[in-house]
Amino acid sequence: MAAPIIYRDIETPNIRSLAVYREKGGYKALEKALNDMSPAAVVEEVKKAKLVGRGGAGFPTGLKWELVSKDPATPRYIIANAEEGEPGTFKDRPILEQIPHRLIEGMAIAAYAVGAEEGVIVCRGEFMEPARILREAVAEAEEAGLLGERIMGKDFTFRVWVYRTAGAYICGEETSLLEALEGKPGMPRIRPPFPVNSGLWSKPTALNNVETFSNVPNIILEGADSYSSLGTEKNAGTKGYCIAGHVNKPGVYELPFGITLRDLIDNHAGGILDGRQLKCVFPGGASSSCLTPDNLDVVLDFPSVAAAGSMLGSAALMVVAEPTCMVEVSLRLARFFRHESCGKCIPCREGTCQTVRLLDGIQRGTGRKGDIDEILDLASVVRQSAFCGLGQACINPVVSCIKHFRQEFEEHLEGRAACCRKEEG
Amino acid sequence: MSANVQVIPESTRERLRELFERFPRKPDALLTALYIVQEDCNNLASEVLDELAAVMEMPKSIMYEVVTFYHLYSTKPRGRNIILICQNLCCYLRSSDEIYQAVYEELGIRPGETTEDGRFTLETAECLAACERAPAMMINEKTFGPVDPAQVKAILKKY
Ligand SMILES: Cc1cc2nc3c(=O)[nH]c(=O)nc-3n(C[C@H](O)[C@H](O)[C@H](O)COP(=O)(O)O)c2cc1C
Ligand code: SF4
């Protein structure tokens, strides 16, 4: 199925260039917004489309923009979150590298809607190549009068620049990202105040994920009704589902919300790698709890995955087949969070270290009898007391592995697991 | 070292001046300034930060906090080429450990180490947003994947 919205035309040769993007109807949505719609009407249309954020939290985008537009403080800012740090997520990169003008157009429409004159695309440090492509695209758009002063002859000014943070997963969290953009360590700020009121340099800021912005041109051009005819009742439109790990055809598949996990694995991702047996799936990246084969019929929208006991997050589906050791899987995820904990608050900084220590002992068979339960206790303390989303979610995946595969943990602890013996000594 | 020998060369200082034109307040530009200096001076060692502190008109301690917070800055000498290999779940499931091993066999370095000739530094990486190409590896700005351990030698040869 050809990608209907976000990645539409991505296969077109050289769609990265402004000329080809415009041939395919690019910047027509911006033109329509500027000519035929008031800023409030744009916000209204996005609300009506029921667009929710694609960065992980699923917050309604129209509402966010309304809050920014109603804050009297100026200047206001538009920020595209191009951190793409959640393990298993690789849906924004193709937009940045292959069809950057869709993002820029979406940001310009947002700027018009909320009354912002400046926008920043904030890339993760490792995105040197995407950042270069984006800078070229911005320069092209400026040259053509699509960014800058008096865009399309209207009383509308909007400039965009591209920024790179320097390698820290926490910078994907919106307030950490703002700290990094202000030249500081990316440690989260207390919320409230939320970025909509106090964002970049304490000014009202509409901060959205790259994929979120990339839906906007379609909503404006085709209308909210056409857009929300795709998807489920709660989640309109399409999603760039990332699926990787043990599947035959890992990739990003843009599909309407409402597809089931089974359908995605079997009919899009080519089934489980080499015909192996499915063991579990982390549906929303490293911060999500795993789902077992019993959950194959779960619908992949935000409420349904939550009802199944996990979260869709950025729709980063990491698929694990038999015979993978779940203690090792837990350790990989736990080490990731230990490495990425920003250190601001003790529950997370200590909790992530202790989780790794306990898991390591379990894997080596040198742990104590109560260590598995100790991880569960620790997890509940950290979940309740951590300062930001990283700490609140980070032990969930380990807890879910213990819940579904406890026997494997016990076998390791008792030195009966064959899979990890080689690690001894 | 005598006081008039600069570790940050004039050409780099010029790049910094251009940067500061875009940022009304210098400290806001710190992350980008650090990238520029690291690019030109190889790394952000103590004496480099001393000079940068003077240029930025901010305490060295704050700069040091930023340098050590982010993974992509280094206070130690780095090789001319930086290799990053993802160690996160999707790449692990696709045998990224074998890529580490292949690099070790070819260059004799483990994560955090630099080859004696200064050609390569190897670092671990968390998810590089390239899981469909797992196992993934970056050399400088370029992303490779899926990497077959047998290809590692040929890839490294190009650098
Ligand atoms: C630890 C952590 C990491 C995050 N990483 C990202 C990320 O890489 N990209 C992203 O867009 N949002 C990320 N988010 C979510 C952002 O905080 C924010 O909700 C989102 O960018 C808002 O945009 P949206 O409403 O369009 O989704 C992260 C959140 C947390 C708690
Ligand atoms: S929960 Fe973790 S990442 Fe978040 S503020 Fe605390 S230490 Fe930092």
XYZ file of C-alpha atoms and ligand atoms in Angstrom:
623
model
C 0.000 0.000 0.000
C 1.405 3.395 -0.986
C 1.905 5.724 1.930
C -1.162 7.947 2.021
C -0.118 10.981 4.067
C 3.142 11.297 5.950
C 5.442 9.564 3.491
C 3.355 10.203 0.386
C 5.561 10.559 -2.697
C 8.640 9.577 -0.730
C 9.549 7.168 -3.513
C 9.501 9.961 -6.089
C 13.060 10.598 -7.261
C 14.526 13.754 -5.774
C 11.413 14.649 -3.759
C 13.969 16.100 -1.373
C 14.323 19.091 -3.690
C 11.912 21.972 -3.501
C 11.123 21.834 -7.213
C 9.971 18.214 -7.160
C 8.142 18.660 -3.856
C 6.206 21.570 -5.378
C 5.441 19.612 -8.542
C 3.763 17.090 -6.265
C 1.599 19.776 -4.720
C 4.013 20.864 -2.006
C 3.402 24.202 -0.236
C -0.144 24.271 -1.637
C -1.415 23.707 1.906
C 0.558 26.670 3.206
C -0.793 28.748 0.348
C -4.328 27.676 1.171
C -3.893 28.484 4.857
C -2.462 31.929 4.127
C -5.018 32.825 1.459
C -8.216 31.282 2.688
C -7.979 30.650 6.413
C -7.545 32.667 9.583
C -4.991 31.397 12.101
C -7.861 30.359 14.369
C -9.437 28.417 11.514
C -6.205 26.473 11.041
C -6.172 25.549 14.724
C -9.820 24.558 14.464
C -9.169 22.337 11.455
C -6.312 20.530 13.211
C -8.519 20.024 16.264
C -11.323 18.700 14.110
C -8.906 16.303 12.422
C -8.230 14.821 15.870
C -4.514 14.871 15.219
C -2.581 13.688 18.255
C 1.155 13.991 18.809
C 3.370 11.299 17.336
C 6.252 11.782 19.756
C 4.937 9.276 22.248
C 2.438 10.926 24.559
C -0.423 11.274 22.093
C -1.417 14.790 23.171
C -4.002 16.550 20.940
C -2.071 18.848 18.614
C -4.870 21.345 17.927
C -5.315 21.932 21.646
C -1.596 22.469 22.082
C -1.554 25.086 19.336
C -4.599 26.799 20.772
C -2.885 27.130 24.144
C 0.153 28.690 22.499
C -1.907 31.059 20.371
C -3.883 32.263 23.382
C -0.839 33.079 25.475
C -0.334 36.824 25.138
C 3.449 36.659 25.481
C 5.626 37.060 22.399
C 7.712 36.063 20.566
C 6.369 32.557 20.224
C 8.315 29.626 18.849
C 7.751 26.493 16.800
C 10.023 23.562 17.551
C 10.264 20.275 15.718
C 11.490 17.466 17.914
C 13.850 15.498 15.646
C 15.637 13.681 18.464
C 14.211 10.293 17.510
C 15.923 8.638 20.443
C 13.479 6.004 21.617
C 15.075 2.646 20.809
C 13.265 1.019 17.921
C 12.112 4.330 16.430
C 13.243 5.263 12.920
C 10.220 6.952 11.396
C 11.329 10.598 11.491
C 14.664 10.034 9.799
C 13.087 9.250 6.374
C 11.100 12.485 6.574
C 14.203 14.496 7.425
C 16.386 12.857 4.819
C 13.974 12.300 1.991
C 11.078 14.711 2.216
C 12.239 17.563 4.458
C 9.940 20.133 2.867
C 6.873 18.389 4.229
C 8.156 19.040 7.740
C 9.074 22.641 6.921
C 5.658 23.241 5.364
C 3.941 21.755 8.419
C 5.990 23.976 10.712
C 5.168 27.060 8.644
C 1.457 26.313 8.870
C 1.826 25.850 12.629
C 3.679 29.169 12.848
C 0.870 30.916 11.033
C -1.689 29.255 13.322
C -0.038 30.245 16.602
C 1.597 33.510 15.536
C 5.231 32.463 15.679
C 8.008 34.010 13.631
C 10.805 31.627 14.419
C 11.145 27.869 14.293
C 13.882 25.410 15.153
C 14.351 21.833 14.041
C 16.208 20.124 16.856
C 18.078 17.031 15.683
C 19.836 14.478 17.818
C 23.602 14.758 17.780
C 24.096 11.716 15.569
C 21.880 13.226 12.838
C 24.694 15.086 11.120
C 23.564 14.023 7.673
C 19.856 14.774 8.228
C 20.824 18.156 9.693
C 22.814 19.015 6.586
C 19.928 17.997 4.329
C 17.538 20.088 6.414
C 19.785 23.146 6.206
C 19.857 22.812 2.436
C 16.075 22.507 2.334
C 15.630 25.560 4.560
C 17.967 27.566 2.333
C 15.998 26.504 -0.738
C 12.721 27.499 0.867
C 14.166 30.882 1.874
C 15.422 31.427 -1.650
C 11.948 30.740 -3.016
C 10.262 33.095 -0.559
C 8.540 30.258 1.324
C 10.425 31.140 4.486
C 11.530 34.581 5.533
C 9.661 37.862 5.425
C 6.273 38.414 3.809
C 5.827 34.824 2.764
C 3.726 34.551 -0.399
C 3.250 38.287 -0.243
C 1.289 38.062 2.988
C 1.879 39.714 6.303
C 3.534 36.565 7.599
C 7.166 36.149 8.580
C 8.695 32.823 9.549
C 12.304 31.697 9.741
C 13.657 28.253 10.531
C 17.064 27.117 11.714
C 18.491 23.709 12.380
C 20.156 22.711 15.632
C 21.941 19.604 16.799
C 22.088 18.408 20.414
C 25.020 16.215 21.351
C 24.065 12.648 22.134
C 21.677 12.121 25.052
C 18.408 10.238 24.858
C 16.838 12.458 27.505
C 16.976 15.391 25.062
C 13.911 13.894 23.370
C 11.899 14.863 26.449
C 10.517 18.255 25.561
C 11.854 20.307 28.456
C 15.292 18.675 28.266
C 15.316 19.512 24.602
C 14.666 23.145 25.462
C 17.501 23.127 27.976
C 19.832 21.683 25.337
C 18.685 24.282 22.845
C 19.596 26.961 25.377
C 23.114 25.538 25.608
C 22.748 23.622 28.863
C 22.843 19.984 29.982
C 19.597 18.360 28.887
C 17.991 17.925 32.277
C 14.196 18.130 32.417
C 12.410 21.137 33.844
C 9.542 20.914 36.249
C 6.146 20.992 34.558
C 3.957 23.048 34.862
C 4.646 25.540 33.464
C 4.366 23.667 30.204
C 6.256 24.678 27.062
C 3.030 26.009 25.547
C 3.368 28.889 28.024
C 7.000 28.771 29.007
C 9.113 27.056 26.422
C 12.193 28.286 24.597
C 13.656 31.252 26.505
C 10.497 31.056 28.660
C 8.278 32.038 25.737
C 5.183 30.221 24.449
C 6.348 27.329 22.314
C 4.560 24.819 20.120
C 6.831 21.808 20.299
C 5.850 18.798 18.231
C 7.339 15.675 16.824
C 8.514 15.644 13.195
C 5.827 13.171 12.158
C 3.128 15.281 13.819
C 4.036 18.336 11.712
C 4.209 16.180 8.609
C 0.510 15.353 8.883
C -0.510 18.978 8.839
C -0.233 19.845 5.121
C -2.608 16.993 4.322
C -5.120 18.084 6.958
C -5.192 21.631 5.604
C -5.338 20.645 1.949
C -7.749 17.721 2.103
C -9.729 18.847 5.129
C -10.182 17.404 8.579
C -13.024 15.099 7.560
C -11.056 13.362 4.876
C -8.143 12.995 7.279
C -10.150 11.571 10.140
C -11.936 9.137 7.865
C -8.747 7.110 8.296
C -7.893 5.523 11.623
C -9.920 4.643 14.686
C -12.414 6.661 16.637
C -9.843 7.871 19.147
C -6.844 8.145 16.849
C -7.381 9.642 13.432
C -5.140 9.366 10.412
C -2.170 7.149 9.836
C 0.899 6.184 11.809
C 4.399 5.445 10.705
C 4.796 2.071 12.403
C 8.423 1.098 12.926
C 8.983 -2.606 13.186
C 12.382 -4.213 13.660
C 14.212 -6.997 15.432
C 13.255 -10.533 14.523
C 11.063 -9.930 11.481
C 11.817 -10.698 7.862
C 11.148 -7.194 6.531
C 11.961 -4.584 9.142
C 10.920 -1.093 8.134
C 8.523 1.808 8.531
C 4.986 1.105 7.376
C 2.529 3.966 7.176
C -0.881 2.509 7.922
C -4.154 3.814 9.313
C -4.462 3.489 13.078
C -6.470 0.373 13.741
C -4.302 -2.283 12.202
C -3.623 -5.219 14.506
C -0.248 -6.384 15.689
C -0.744 -9.670 13.872
C -1.569 -7.946 10.598
C 1.482 -5.696 10.882
C 3.848 -8.580 11.557
C 2.419 -11.083 9.084
C 1.249 -8.937 6.204
C 3.680 -6.044 6.234
C 6.841 -7.036 8.063
C 7.069 -10.398 6.316
C 6.465 -12.545 9.390
C 8.858 -13.642 12.108
C 12.469 -14.020 11.032
C 13.253 -17.367 9.391
C 9.945 -18.849 10.498
C 10.925 -18.792 14.163
C 8.423 -18.675 17.006
C 7.333 -15.240 18.263
C 8.374 -14.667 21.878
C 7.284 -11.110 22.644
C 6.961 -7.605 21.244
C 7.811 -4.272 22.835
C 5.235 -2.118 21.021
C 6.448 1.334 22.018
C 10.197 1.141 22.222
C 12.423 0.494 25.188
C 10.090 2.188 27.669
C 7.129 -0.060 26.945
C 6.093 -3.325 28.559
C 6.265 -6.364 26.329
C 3.242 -8.062 24.840
C 3.158 -11.838 24.385
C 1.709 -13.862 21.488
C -1.658 -13.835 23.342
C -1.875 -10.162 22.455
C -1.433 -10.530 18.707
C -4.898 -9.214 18.001
C -4.426 -5.939 19.846
C -5.310 -2.905 17.768
C -2.333 -0.603 17.408
C -3.775 2.690 18.576
C -2.979 4.509 21.812
C -6.006 3.424 23.928
C -5.998 -0.218 22.802
C -2.313 -0.807 23.477
C -2.724 0.882 26.864
C -5.668 -1.402 27.615
C -3.452 -4.380 26.822
C -1.084 -3.209 29.564
C 1.576 -1.474 27.527
C 1.881 1.717 25.500
C 2.114 2.556 21.830
C 4.520 5.445 22.419
C 6.252 6.254 19.172
C 5.024 2.961 17.643
C 8.455 1.402 17.755
C 7.733 -2.301 17.638
C 10.704 -4.385 18.686
C 10.000 -8.010 17.901
C 11.731 -10.808 19.790
C 11.638 -14.423 18.570
C 12.518 -17.674 20.329
C 15.021 -18.682 21.580
C 16.154 -15.295 22.882
C 17.224 -14.991 26.505
C 14.902 -12.565 28.263
C 17.408 -11.876 31.014
C 19.830 -10.607 28.391
C 17.044 -8.578 26.745
C 16.203 -7.040 30.139
C 19.838 -6.236 30.742
C 20.222 -4.500 27.396
C 17.265 -2.265 28.163
C 18.324 -1.691 31.760
C 21.847 -0.734 30.707
C 20.421 1.673 28.169
C 18.476 3.488 30.866
C 21.392 3.464 33.275
C 23.452 5.111 30.580
C 20.769 7.647 29.668
C 19.470 8.601 33.108
C 20.334 12.287 33.299
C 21.205 12.089 36.978
C 18.961 14.902 38.125
C 16.904 12.826 40.547
C 18.000 10.053 42.852
C 15.268 7.437 42.239
C 16.125 7.162 38.579
C 19.874 7.643 38.843
C 20.178 5.032 41.580
C 17.276 2.858 40.465
C 18.683 2.310 37.006
C 22.109 1.377 38.456
C 20.613 -1.023 40.968
C 18.430 -2.665 38.332
C 21.500 -3.400 36.231
C 23.409 -4.661 39.275
C 20.604 -7.013 40.273
C 20.036 -8.263 36.734
C 23.718 -8.810 36.271
C 23.834 -10.969 39.403
C 20.793 -12.896 38.243
C 22.347 -13.513 34.847
C 25.617 -14.726 36.314
C 23.885 -16.817 38.907
C 25.646 -14.915 41.690
C 22.563 -13.042 42.912
C 20.590 -13.648 46.082
C 17.309 -15.485 46.270
C 15.124 -12.414 46.710
C 16.705 -10.385 43.922
C 13.923 -10.874 41.405
C 11.356 -9.518 43.839
C 13.712 -6.763 44.809
C 13.673 -5.523 41.211
C 9.892 -5.437 41.330
C 9.930 -3.443 44.588
C 12.543 -1.078 43.275
C 10.522 -0.575 40.100
C 7.440 0.488 41.990
C 9.414 3.031 44.031
C 11.132 4.483 40.975
C 7.919 4.614 38.972
C 6.232 6.684 41.649
C 9.057 8.987 42.576
C 11.087 9.721 39.447
C 11.077 13.279 38.201
C 10.340 12.726 34.514
C 8.959 10.246 32.039
C 12.275 8.485 31.570
C 12.489 7.360 35.172
C 8.779 6.713 35.490
C 8.778 4.282 32.577
C 12.258 2.857 32.507
C 11.847 -0.257 34.634
C 8.489 -1.214 33.112
C 10.014 -3.313 30.351
C 12.095 -5.276 32.858
C 9.081 -5.801 35.092
C 7.098 -7.067 32.121
C 9.869 -9.507 31.211
C 9.872 -10.843 34.761
C 6.104 -11.074 34.753
C 5.909 -13.108 31.564
C 9.179 -15.027 31.728
C 9.895 -15.335 35.447
C 11.040 -18.898 35.084
C 13.964 -17.815 32.925
C 15.103 -15.381 35.596
C 14.897 -18.101 38.233
C 16.853 -20.543 36.123
C 19.622 -17.992 35.716
C 19.665 -17.181 39.393
C 19.962 -20.840 40.246
C 22.723 -21.334 37.682
C 20.606 -23.630 35.551
C 20.389 -21.487 32.405
C 22.454 -22.791 29.532
C 22.154 -19.677 27.394
C 24.300 -17.308 29.482
C 26.963 -19.691 30.823
C 29.545 -18.420 28.361
C 29.499 -15.109 30.193
C 31.054 -16.701 33.266
C 34.579 -15.861 34.335
C 53.007 26.205 28.064
C 53.716 29.874 27.503
C 50.699 32.109 27.810
C 50.726 33.359 24.229
C 50.509 29.950 22.536
C 46.886 29.372 21.632
C 45.453 25.876 21.559
C 42.338 27.185 19.847
C 43.630 28.523 16.529
C 42.597 31.839 15.052
C 40.580 30.155 12.287
C 38.429 28.450 14.919
C 37.995 31.705 16.803
C 36.728 33.223 13.590
C 34.148 30.430 13.251
C 33.072 31.109 16.823
C 32.659 34.819 16.136
C 30.379 33.964 13.228
C 28.394 31.698 15.514
C 27.980 34.365 18.186
C 26.447 36.703 15.622
C 23.467 34.377 15.530
C 23.134 34.107 19.320
C 22.577 37.309 21.253
C 23.811 35.609 24.434
C 27.004 33.613 24.039
C 26.248 30.860 26.572
C 23.179 29.851 24.524
C 25.552 28.849 21.743
C 27.619 26.527 23.905
C 26.661 23.173 22.370
C 27.421 24.389 18.874
C 30.593 26.135 20.008
C 31.814 22.885 21.539
C 31.182 21.051 18.277
C 33.187 23.634 16.377
C 36.108 23.538 18.773
C 36.114 19.758 18.986
C 36.108 19.528 15.215
C 39.119 21.821 14.887
C 41.075 20.837 18.028
C 40.322 17.083 18.030
C 38.950 17.077 21.586
C 37.900 19.221 24.511
C 40.814 18.734 26.872
C 41.251 20.909 29.925
C 43.537 23.473 28.276
C 41.120 23.798 25.357
C 38.253 24.478 27.735
C 40.361 27.052 29.580
C 40.649 29.084 26.422
C 37.080 28.518 25.366
C 35.921 29.708 28.780
C 37.656 33.003 28.122
C 36.142 33.289 24.650
C 32.646 32.402 25.866
C 32.978 34.535 28.992
C 31.611 31.754 31.154
C 32.978 29.524 33.903
C 34.915 26.480 32.821
C 32.997 24.387 35.344
C 29.739 24.972 33.505
C 31.332 24.053 30.213
C 32.788 20.937 31.753
C 29.362 19.940 33.019
C 27.988 20.184 29.493
C 30.943 18.387 27.916
C 30.625 15.437 30.258
C 26.831 15.308 30.040
C 26.718 14.612 26.317
C 28.001 11.473 24.681
C 29.416 13.098 21.555
C 31.972 15.324 23.272
C 35.308 13.992 24.400
C 37.955 15.312 26.761
C 40.413 12.677 25.561
C 42.297 12.538 22.244
C 40.155 10.973 19.561
C 41.010 9.142 16.394
C 40.563 10.798 13.018
C 37.522 8.614 12.419
C 34.861 7.806 14.989
C 33.104 4.452 14.834
C 29.783 4.078 16.646
C 28.163 0.658 16.895
C 24.639 0.346 18.260
C 24.329 -1.932 21.262
C 20.596 -1.496 21.818
C 17.957 -4.181 21.510
C 17.116 -4.296 17.796
C 20.772 -4.377 16.823
C 21.573 -6.893 19.560
C 18.829 -9.149 18.201
C 20.557 -8.896 14.828
C 23.964 -9.824 16.275
C 25.645 -6.462 16.785
C 28.056 -8.134 19.221
C 29.674 -9.736 16.186
C 30.311 -6.290 14.697
C 32.134 -5.213 17.848
C 34.150 -8.405 17.620
C 34.937 -7.881 13.928
C 36.164 -4.344 14.627
C 38.275 -5.677 17.473
C 39.821 -8.308 15.264
C 40.576 -5.750 12.573
C 41.758 -2.834 14.698
C 42.430 -4.279 18.131
C 40.257 -1.731 19.919
C 37.372 -2.036 22.338
C 34.785 0.674 23.033
C 36.433 3.830 24.371
C 39.797 2.990 22.788
C 41.746 4.553 19.941
C 44.085 2.784 17.530
C 47.764 3.497 18.066
C 48.066 5.238 14.717
C 45.201 7.549 15.684
C 43.106 6.457 12.756
C 40.027 5.197 14.603
C 38.214 5.584 17.913
C 35.505 3.056 18.741
C 32.521 4.072 20.867
C 29.355 2.294 21.917
C 26.117 3.841 20.760
C 22.523 3.565 21.793
C 19.811 3.263 19.169
C 20.861 5.205 16.065
C 17.357 5.342 14.573
C 18.379 2.885 11.881
C 16.833 -0.330 13.268
C 15.522 -1.422 9.883
C 19.192 -1.693 8.938
C 20.267 -3.542 12.105
C 22.981 -4.185 13.002
C 23.842 -0.556 12.380
C 27.102 1.284 12.642
C 28.189 4.840 11.974
C 31.569 6.042 10.850
C 31.813 9.795 11.226
C 28.621 11.052 9.564
C 27.724 7.985 7.558
C 25.395 5.211 8.674
C 25.979 1.620 7.559
C 23.646 -1.329 7.839
C 22.773 -4.076 7.930
C 26.451 -4.709 8.537
C 27.746 -8.199 7.927
C 30.771 -8.935 10.143
C 32.576 -10.136 7.023
C 32.204 -6.658 5.466
C 33.737 -4.781 8.368
C 37.264 -5.007 7.029
C 36.260 -3.589 3.651
C 34.248 -0.774 5.221
C 37.112 0.248 7.505
C 39.555 0.232 4.603
C 37.839 3.264 3.109
C 38.841 5.441 6.058
C 12.432 10.168 28.009
C 11.633 10.756 26.913
C 12.135 10.736 25.611
C 11.418 11.302 24.559
N 11.950 11.251 23.315
C 11.266 11.822 22.284
C 11.812 11.825 20.970
O 12.916 11.299 20.718
N 11.109 12.421 19.984
C 9.891 13.010 20.221
O 9.296 13.562 19.301
N 9.348 13.004 21.450
C 9.999 12.439 22.488
N 9.450 12.471 23.747
C 8.137 13.135 23.927
C 8.302 14.638 24.091
O 8.538 14.931 25.454
C 7.044 15.401 23.660
O 5.932 14.860 24.298
C 6.785 15.384 22.168
O 7.931 15.730 21.440
C 5.678 16.348 21.844
O 5.343 16.306 20.488
P 3.972 15.645 19.971
O 2.859 16.249 20.767
O 3.915 16.027 18.538
O 4.087 14.193 20.179
C 10.153 11.897 24.813
C 9.642 11.890 26.110
C 10.361 11.334 27.150
C 9.780 11.360 28.521
S 13.773 10.528 36.032
Fe 15.887 10.106 35.319
S 16.041 11.190 33.400
Fe 14.260 12.039 34.493
S 15.036 13.753 35.688
Fe 15.201 11.982 37.016
S 17.301 11.247 36.649
Fe 16.810 12.596 34.956
